[in-house]
Amino acid sequence: MIAALNRLVDHVERHLTGDVDVAGLAAAAGTTEYHLRRMFSSLAGMPLSEYVRRRRMTVAAADVVQGRDDLLSIGVRYGYTSTEAFGRAFRAVHGAAPGDVRRDGGPLRTQPQVRFRLTVEGSNPMDARIVERPAFRLVGHAARVPLIHRGVNPHIQEHIDALPRTEHARLKALSDTEPAGLLQVTDDVDPDAAEGTELTYLHGVAVARESALPDDLDAIEVAGGRWAVFRTSGPFPQTLQTTWAATATEWFPSNPWRLRPGPSIVSILDRTDDFTTATCELWLPVEPAQ
């Protein structure tokens, strides 16, 4: 995976003025575009699409300062169809319009080339198991919310707080298959996992596909397959979020598995009354890497 990510970076560099073929690179590396984008985002700290934009605007800035071509020609070279679109992208990276930078020589903000390296850590073993599950359903109450990587997501918390206490008990009574108990489910996550992008959050339970259900609940159909299950215990949600990040930095590079499309599920096994500490299981859909 480290080698595949570095080949992706090299490919981006060769195609700053053309199309980046992420799917083709992923296939050549024996993985999927979905997994490659998710790993890039997790390890680089930014979505691949944002990295490509920053690198293009870094190189475009040199063309702007040199002044040999008009701004429209430079914009078209880097994939923009108008000076307005090019100007918006340029300003988002450099904090100034192309015309101002051409006149003043700056300010310029450089995005260096990313380079991935494998570091030997492994001092904290990850408690994980691989589970194969038949198709099932996730049912409960769903909402569209923005993705937030750190801390409590206030939009999710607001969604949960709006549910009456009796609803939590009703949902728990419907649970009849693994993952057990009340679940925090995220689905339809953008492969780049950019902070602020929308996802579907469902507060609910897992049920067998043949189970009868009330008509007032939202449902997510889950295909059969394998899951990597990680157990965490400690301050919530910090410990869970740290483990989630470590799956990309430590577990996936060390194990012959890759993410497959599907919901991510958190099962709360035990918690304190104020929910500051919890024991959880993180379920991630996986498939063999080769």
PDB file of N, CA and C in Angstrom, residues 78 112 129 156 180 194 223:
ATOM      1  N   TYR A  78      -4.544  23.995 -16.560  1.00  0.00           N
ATOM      2  CA  TYR A  78      -4.709  23.226 -15.326  1.00  0.00           C
ATOM      3  C   TYR A  78      -6.150  22.785 -15.088  1.00  0.00           C
ATOM      4  N   PRO A 112       4.034  21.032  -0.882  1.00  0.00           N
ATOM      5  CA  PRO A 112       5.104  20.117  -1.297  1.00  0.00           C
ATOM      6  C   PRO A 112       4.532  18.790  -1.764  1.00  0.00           C
ATOM      7  N   ARG A 129     -10.489  -8.771  15.210  1.00  0.00           N
ATOM      8  CA  ARG A 129     -10.849 -10.091  14.727  1.00  0.00           C
ATOM      9  C   ARG A 129     -11.563  -9.933  13.391  1.00  0.00           C
ATOM     10  N   ILE A 156     -24.563  14.931  15.083  1.00  0.00           N
ATOM     11  CA  ILE A 156     -24.977  13.585  15.471  1.00  0.00           C
ATOM     12  C   ILE A 156     -25.574  13.606  16.878  1.00  0.00           C
ATOM     13  N   ALA A 180     -24.341  -6.415  18.027  1.00  0.00           N
ATOM     14  CA  ALA A 180     -25.414  -6.373  19.005  1.00  0.00           C
ATOM     15  C   ALA A 180     -25.573  -4.979  19.600  1.00  0.00           C
ATOM     16  N   ALA A 194     -13.379  13.699   3.172  1.00  0.00           N
ATOM     17  CA  ALA A 194     -13.034  15.088   3.474  1.00  0.00           C
ATOM     18  C   ALA A 194     -13.906  15.613   4.607  1.00  0.00           C
ATOM     19  N   ALA A 223     -24.801  -5.873   2.523  1.00  0.00           N
ATOM     20  CA  ALA A 223     -24.458  -7.115   1.822  1.00  0.00           C
ATOM     21  C   ALA A 223     -23.637  -8.025   2.725  1.00  0.00           C
TER      22      ALA A 223
END
